[in-house]
Short mmCIF file of C-alpha atoms and ligand atoms in Angstrom, two decimals:
data_model
loop_
_atom_site.label_atom_id
_atom_site.label_comp_id
_atom_site.label_asym_id
_atom_site.label_seq_id
_atom_site.Cartn_x
_atom_site.Cartn_y
_atom_site.Cartn_z
CA UNK A 1 43.75 114.50 -31.98
CA UNK A 2 40.42 116.00 -33.16
CA UNK A 3 37.28 114.05 -34.47
CA UNK A 4 38.15 115.34 -37.94
CA UNK A 5 41.84 113.94 -37.75
CA UNK A 6 40.56 110.50 -36.77
CA UNK A 7 37.86 110.61 -39.44
CA UNK A 8 40.52 111.45 -42.08
CA UNK A 9 42.62 108.37 -41.01
CA UNK A 10 39.55 106.28 -41.31
CA UNK A 11 38.77 107.49 -44.79
CA UNK A 12 42.30 106.73 -45.93
CA UNK A 13 42.24 103.32 -44.41
CA UNK A 14 38.74 102.68 -45.97
CA UNK A 15 40.34 103.15 -49.37
CA UNK A 16 43.52 101.19 -48.87
CA UNK A 17 41.57 98.16 -47.35
CA UNK A 18 38.74 98.08 -49.87
CA UNK A 19 36.29 98.47 -47.03
CA UNK A 20 32.64 99.73 -46.99
CA UNK A 21 31.29 101.32 -43.81
CA UNK A 22 27.59 100.69 -43.13
CA UNK A 23 26.03 102.62 -40.16
CA UNK A 24 22.53 102.25 -38.72
CA UNK A 25 20.82 105.69 -38.12
CA UNK A 26 21.26 105.31 -34.36
CA UNK A 27 24.96 105.86 -34.75
CA UNK A 28 26.66 109.13 -33.63
CA UNK A 29 27.27 111.95 -36.11
CA UNK A 30 30.87 111.19 -36.05
CA UNK A 31 30.42 107.59 -37.26
CA UNK A 32 27.72 108.57 -39.78
CA UNK A 33 29.97 111.14 -41.41
CA UNK A 34 32.64 108.37 -42.26
CA UNK A 35 30.11 105.77 -43.43
CA UNK A 36 29.37 104.94 -47.08
CA UNK A 37 25.76 104.41 -46.30
CA UNK A 38 23.59 105.37 -43.21
CA UNK A 39 20.01 103.96 -43.08
CA UNK A 40 17.44 101.94 -41.28
CA UNK A 41 17.53 98.18 -40.92
CA UNK A 42 15.81 97.48 -44.21
CA UNK A 43 17.99 99.87 -46.37
CA UNK A 44 21.22 98.44 -44.62
CA UNK A 45 20.26 94.93 -45.59
CA UNK A 46 19.59 95.84 -49.33
CA UNK A 47 22.84 97.88 -49.40
CA UNK A 48 24.84 95.20 -47.81
CA UNK A 49 24.12 92.95 -50.76
CA UNK A 50 25.01 95.46 -53.50
CA UNK A 51 28.26 96.94 -51.88
CA UNK A 52 31.15 96.13 -54.27
CA UNK A 53 33.82 96.04 -51.50
CA UNK A 54 35.47 92.92 -50.16
CA UNK A 55 35.20 94.05 -46.47
CA UNK A 56 32.19 95.46 -44.75
CA UNK A 57 32.23 97.22 -41.44
CA UNK A 58 28.92 97.18 -39.64
CA UNK A 59 28.43 100.06 -37.20
CA UNK A 60 25.26 98.84 -35.48
CA UNK A 61 24.41 95.79 -33.47
CA UNK A 62 25.15 92.13 -33.93
CA UNK A 63 22.09 90.95 -35.88
CA UNK A 64 22.84 93.55 -38.45
CA UNK A 65 26.32 92.31 -38.93
CA UNK A 66 24.86 88.81 -39.00
CA UNK A 67 22.44 89.80 -41.73
CA UNK A 68 25.24 91.19 -43.95
CA UNK A 69 27.21 88.09 -43.58
CA UNK A 70 24.33 85.96 -44.47
CA UNK A 71 23.54 87.93 -47.65
CA UNK A 72 27.18 88.32 -48.64
CA UNK A 73 29.00 85.12 -47.43
CA UNK A 74 31.99 85.78 -49.75
CA UNK A 75 32.75 89.20 -47.93
CA UNK A 76 34.63 89.67 -44.79
CA UNK A 77 32.15 91.23 -42.46
CA UNK A 78 33.05 92.97 -39.15
CA UNK A 79 31.00 94.08 -36.20
CA UNK A 80 32.70 97.30 -35.25
CA UNK A 81 32.10 96.76 -31.54
CA UNK A 82 31.62 93.09 -30.44
CA UNK A 83 29.71 94.21 -27.37
CA UNK A 84 27.01 95.87 -29.22
CA UNK A 85 24.16 93.37 -29.14
CA UNK A 86 20.31 93.97 -29.30
CA UNK A 87 18.55 92.59 -26.14
CA UNK A 88 15.33 91.95 -28.20
CA UNK A 89 17.05 89.88 -30.82
CA UNK A 90 18.08 87.51 -28.15
CA UNK A 91 14.84 87.28 -26.11
CA UNK A 92 13.51 84.10 -27.67
CA UNK A 93 15.22 81.03 -28.97
CA UNK A 94 14.54 78.49 -31.83
CA UNK A 95 13.19 75.89 -29.33
CA UNK A 96 10.41 78.18 -27.93
CA UNK A 97 9.27 79.05 -31.44
CA UNK A 98 9.30 75.46 -32.60
CA UNK A 99 7.01 74.61 -29.60
CA UNK A 100 4.68 77.55 -30.42
CA UNK A 101 4.69 76.36 -34.14
CA UNK A 102 3.50 72.96 -32.94
CA UNK A 103 0.64 74.69 -31.16
CA UNK A 104 -0.34 76.70 -34.16
CA UNK A 105 0.17 74.67 -37.27
CA UNK A 106 -0.32 76.47 -40.63
CA UNK A 107 0.67 79.81 -39.17
CA UNK A 108 3.35 81.79 -41.16
CA UNK A 109 6.17 82.74 -38.83
CA UNK A 110 6.95 86.38 -39.50
CA UNK A 111 10.22 87.38 -37.78
CA UNK A 112 11.36 91.02 -37.23
CA UNK A 113 14.80 91.41 -38.57
CA UNK A 114 15.93 92.10 -34.95
CA UNK A 115 16.43 88.37 -34.32
CA UNK A 116 19.40 86.10 -34.15
CA UNK A 117 20.32 83.94 -37.17
CA UNK A 118 19.13 80.87 -35.29
CA UNK A 119 15.70 82.40 -34.83
CA UNK A 120 15.45 83.46 -38.47
CA UNK A 121 16.12 79.92 -39.38
CA UNK A 122 12.66 78.99 -38.14
CA UNK A 123 10.86 81.98 -39.85
CA UNK A 124 9.01 82.03 -43.13
CA UNK A 125 9.77 85.68 -43.82
CA UNK A 126 11.57 88.49 -42.12
CA UNK A 127 10.26 92.05 -41.91
CA UNK A 128 11.72 95.42 -40.72
CA UNK A 129 9.72 98.23 -39.08
CA UNK A 130 9.39 99.77 -42.58
CA UNK A 131 8.23 96.66 -44.49
CA UNK A 132 6.16 94.68 -41.81
CA UNK A 133 2.83 96.08 -42.80
CA UNK A 134 3.37 95.53 -46.54
CA UNK A 135 4.66 92.13 -46.16
CA UNK A 136 1.99 90.89 -43.71
CA UNK A 137 -0.56 92.07 -46.11
CA UNK A 138 1.22 90.47 -49.01
CA UNK A 139 2.04 86.88 -47.82
CA UNK A 140 -0.54 84.28 -48.84
CA UNK A 141 -1.16 83.00 -45.31
CA UNK A 142 -3.98 84.41 -43.29
CA UNK A 143 -2.72 83.26 -39.92
CA UNK A 144 0.50 84.89 -38.72
CA UNK A 145 2.73 84.24 -35.74
CA UNK A 146 4.66 87.47 -35.40
CA UNK A 147 7.95 87.42 -33.41
CA UNK A 148 9.49 88.73 -31.23
CA UNK A 149 8.29 92.30 -30.83
CA UNK A 150 4.74 92.63 -29.31
CA UNK A 151 4.66 96.42 -29.87
CA UNK A 152 5.44 96.31 -33.61
CA UNK A 153 3.27 93.24 -33.83
CA UNK A 154 0.32 95.16 -32.43
CA UNK A 155 0.76 98.07 -34.72
CA UNK A 156 0.95 95.74 -37.79
CA UNK A 157 -2.05 93.61 -36.60
CA UNK A 158 -4.13 96.91 -36.32
CA UNK A 159 -3.04 97.92 -39.91
CA UNK A 160 -3.83 94.52 -41.41
CA UNK A 161 -7.22 93.59 -39.80
CA UNK A 162 -7.92 91.09 -42.45
CA UNK A 163 -5.31 88.80 -41.07
CA UNK A 164 -5.27 86.74 -37.79
CA UNK A 165 -2.22 87.40 -35.50
CA UNK A 166 -0.69 85.57 -32.78
CA UNK A 167 1.99 87.74 -30.96
CA UNK A 168 4.60 86.81 -28.31
CA UNK A 169 5.59 89.16 -25.64
CA UNK A 170 9.07 90.28 -26.69
CA UNK A 171 10.16 93.92 -27.36
CA UNK A 172 12.79 96.59 -27.34
CA UNK A 173 13.87 97.72 -23.77
CA UNK A 174 14.89 101.15 -25.10
CA UNK A 175 11.50 102.03 -26.70
CA UNK A 176 9.72 100.39 -23.84
CA UNK A 177 11.22 103.06 -21.55
CA UNK A 178 8.58 105.61 -22.85
CA UNK A 179 4.97 105.60 -21.78
CA UNK A 180 1.76 107.65 -22.37
CA UNK A 181 2.84 110.00 -19.41
CA UNK A 182 5.90 111.06 -21.50
CA UNK A 183 3.69 111.79 -24.53
CA UNK A 184 1.39 113.97 -22.45
CA UNK A 185 4.30 115.85 -20.86
CA UNK A 186 5.96 116.48 -24.26
CA UNK A 187 2.89 117.61 -25.79
CA UNK A 188 2.07 120.07 -22.94
CA UNK A 189 5.67 121.59 -23.22
CA UNK A 190 5.52 121.66 -27.10
CA UNK A 191 1.86 122.12 -28.12
CA UNK A 192 2.67 122.90 -31.77
CA UNK A 193 5.00 119.97 -32.32
CA UNK A 194 3.95 116.88 -34.38
CA UNK A 195 4.71 113.52 -32.56
CA UNK A 196 6.71 111.02 -34.72
CA UNK A 197 7.13 107.61 -33.20
CA UNK A 198 8.70 104.20 -33.93
CA UNK A 199 6.36 101.32 -33.89
CA UNK A 200 8.69 99.54 -31.29
CA UNK A 201 6.95 101.98 -28.73
CA UNK A 202 4.08 100.70 -26.69
CA UNK A 203 0.53 101.15 -28.09
CA UNK A 204 -0.34 103.87 -25.54
CA UNK A 205 2.41 106.05 -27.12
CA UNK A 206 1.81 104.95 -30.76
CA UNK A 207 -1.93 105.90 -30.40
CA UNK A 208 -0.99 109.66 -29.96
CA UNK A 209 1.35 109.76 -33.10
CA UNK A 210 0.97 112.01 -36.14
CA UNK A 211 3.30 109.73 -37.90
CA UNK A 212 4.43 106.13 -37.21
CA UNK A 213 7.50 104.66 -38.95
CA UNK A 214 11.05 103.34 -39.06
CA UNK A 215 13.95 105.48 -38.24
CA UNK A 216 14.43 106.49 -41.86
CA UNK A 217 10.63 106.97 -42.30
CA UNK A 218 10.69 109.46 -39.22
CA UNK A 219 13.52 111.28 -40.65
CA UNK A 220 12.05 111.73 -44.17
CA UNK A 221 8.72 112.72 -42.76
CA UNK A 222 10.22 115.47 -40.59
CA UNK A 223 12.53 116.58 -43.47
CA UNK A 224 9.64 116.90 -45.95
CA UNK A 225 6.91 118.26 -43.67
CA UNK A 226 5.94 121.87 -43.64
CA UNK A 227 5.52 121.74 -39.85
CA UNK A 228 8.36 123.45 -37.86
CA UNK A 229 8.47 121.51 -34.53
CA UNK A 230 8.68 117.80 -33.86
CA UNK A 231 8.72 115.35 -30.83
CA UNK A 232 10.76 112.31 -31.77
CA UNK A 233 9.66 109.06 -30.40
CA UNK A 234 12.66 106.93 -31.12
CA UNK A 235 16.32 106.73 -30.18
CA UNK A 236 17.75 110.09 -29.47
CA UNK A 237 20.39 110.09 -32.27
CA UNK A 238 17.55 110.85 -34.62
CA UNK A 239 16.83 114.07 -32.72
CA UNK A 240 20.47 115.05 -33.38
CA UNK A 241 20.65 114.00 -36.94
CA UNK A 242 17.49 115.96 -37.78
CA UNK A 243 18.87 119.07 -36.07
CA UNK A 244 21.67 118.91 -38.63
CA UNK A 245 19.63 118.12 -41.69
CA UNK A 246 16.95 120.79 -40.72
CA UNK A 247 18.62 123.44 -38.58
CA UNK A 248 15.58 125.82 -39.00
CA UNK A 249 13.18 123.32 -37.44
CA UNK A 250 12.85 122.29 -33.82
CA UNK A 251 13.19 118.71 -32.65
CA UNK A 252 12.43 117.50 -29.09
CA UNK A 253 13.21 114.00 -27.54
CA UNK A 254 10.11 112.32 -26.39
CA UNK A 255 12.21 111.26 -23.42
CA UNK A 256 15.81 111.75 -22.38
CA UNK A 257 15.80 108.05 -21.70
CA UNK A 258 15.37 106.95 -25.30
CA UNK A 259 19.05 105.99 -25.63
CA UNK A 260 20.04 102.57 -26.87
CA UNK A 261 23.19 101.71 -24.91
CA UNK A 262 24.15 99.01 -27.31
CA UNK A 263 24.05 101.26 -30.41
CA UNK A 264 25.90 103.98 -28.31
CA UNK A 265 28.66 101.51 -27.49
CA UNK A 266 30.00 101.89 -31.12
CA UNK A 267 32.56 104.81 -31.26
CA UNK A 268 34.67 106.23 -34.06
CA UNK A 269 37.74 104.75 -32.46
CA UNK A 270 36.18 101.24 -32.77
CA UNK A 271 35.79 101.93 -36.51
CA UNK A 272 39.46 103.01 -36.69
CA UNK A 273 40.53 99.87 -34.81
CA UNK A 274 38.52 97.64 -36.82
CA UNK A 275 40.01 99.02 -40.03
CA UNK A 276 43.49 98.55 -38.70
CA UNK A 277 42.77 94.85 -37.78
CA UNK A 278 43.15 95.68 -34.14
CA UNK A 279 39.38 95.64 -33.14
CA UNK A 280 36.02 94.54 -34.07
CA UNK A 281 34.88 90.93 -34.65
CA UNK A 282 34.85 89.10 -37.93
CA UNK A 283 31.45 87.41 -38.37
CA UNK A 284 31.53 83.72 -39.14
CA UNK A 285 28.42 81.54 -39.75
CA UNK A 286 27.91 77.79 -40.13
CA UNK A 287 26.88 77.31 -43.74
CA UNK A 288 23.87 75.21 -42.87
CA UNK A 289 22.62 77.86 -40.43
CA UNK A 290 23.35 80.49 -43.00
CA UNK A 291 21.21 78.86 -45.71
CA UNK A 292 18.29 78.36 -43.39
CA UNK A 293 18.55 82.00 -41.95
CA UNK A 294 19.03 83.77 -45.23
CA UNK A 295 15.88 82.30 -46.79
CA UNK A 296 13.38 84.55 -44.84
CA UNK A 297 15.62 87.55 -45.36
CA UNK A 298 15.69 86.93 -49.16
CA UNK A 299 11.97 86.46 -49.11
CA UNK A 300 11.53 89.79 -47.36
CA UNK A 301 13.57 91.50 -50.26
CA UNK A 302 11.51 89.77 -52.81
CA UNK A 303 8.44 91.55 -51.27
CA UNK A 304 10.43 94.82 -51.17
CA UNK A 305 10.71 97.42 -48.62
P1 13P B 1 14.70 100.58 -38.05
O1 13P B 1 16.01 101.15 -38.33
O2 13P B 1 14.35 99.57 -38.91
O3 13P B 1 13.66 101.58 -37.86
O4 13P B 1 14.97 99.79 -36.59
C1 13P B 1 15.08 100.44 -35.35
C2 13P B 1 15.87 99.68 -34.44
O5 13P B 1 15.52 99.54 -33.29
C3 13P B 1 17.00 99.08 -34.84
O6 13P B 1 17.52 98.21 -33.85
FE1 SF4 B 2 17.67 96.55 -30.05
FE2 SF4 B 2 15.98 98.49 -29.26
FE3 SF4 B 2 18.58 98.96 -29.35
FE4 SF4 B 2 17.27 98.61 -31.63
S1 SF4 B 2 17.06 100.21 -30.13
S2 SF4 B 2 19.19 97.74 -31.10
S3 SF4 B 2 15.76 97.03 -30.97
S4 SF4 B 2 17.61 97.49 -27.98
#
């Protein structure tokens, strides 16, 4: 069987089961091609709410499927591959944040969307990489406890100097794999290329960037730019997607190691098995937890992307 054969089976099953397939931009080409929507974390959260289908299949990591379930409890939501977690989302627990909150009373807890539902339940507002600066500027509180990503937190703190930030030392193990040495090497090898990076990268990488943004932000920047060559400082699927959307431009990975093995765990066969009811995991959530966790996500949406 070819990739196209399997994709055709998926498209038929999608129709007959009234399913919507949502894919994060870190998915493979094969998965993106069968998805109803491909986007960054913010766009996926928005789309999940408006999708008319009774079933949603999330091709991404667990916190993304949890967010869909929170926003659409009446829908049946499936994580295409139950082993796809996000290590950053699980780095901190509710008890730790409650202790920190006691030390810093009056601070607004701003939680990156890459967190478990439990962690979201103690946050005031959620943010994604594309909405973090805007939301931290907009919230009324001057004091912000930003969790869990210290790199995104540092980037936001530098963009919003009028606020007072406390950061905890979590982060993405994928983006943490690249350092300043990779930047200097890539720039030496491709001196004409612009460097586009995700704010989950360490500050020593971010400081060299020509553009800093979410996965969709990076893609849009490269697609609209008049430049011809780009070094991509985020998960390497974005390099491949851009090679398809702009075949006449050149894209280089900042490092071959920028691979998220959790995202990469999701295959086309997982999507097929999930649609057949022979794979994936249906998301369930205690209603009390859901109500507490959805509040900061809805707040994020009120502030806009
Ligand atoms: P965005 O899609 O919001 O840029 O997030 C990147 C990421 O690491 C998702 O896990
Ligand atoms: Fe988590 Fe990083 Fe993978 Fe995104 S890229 S899912 S933040 S480990």
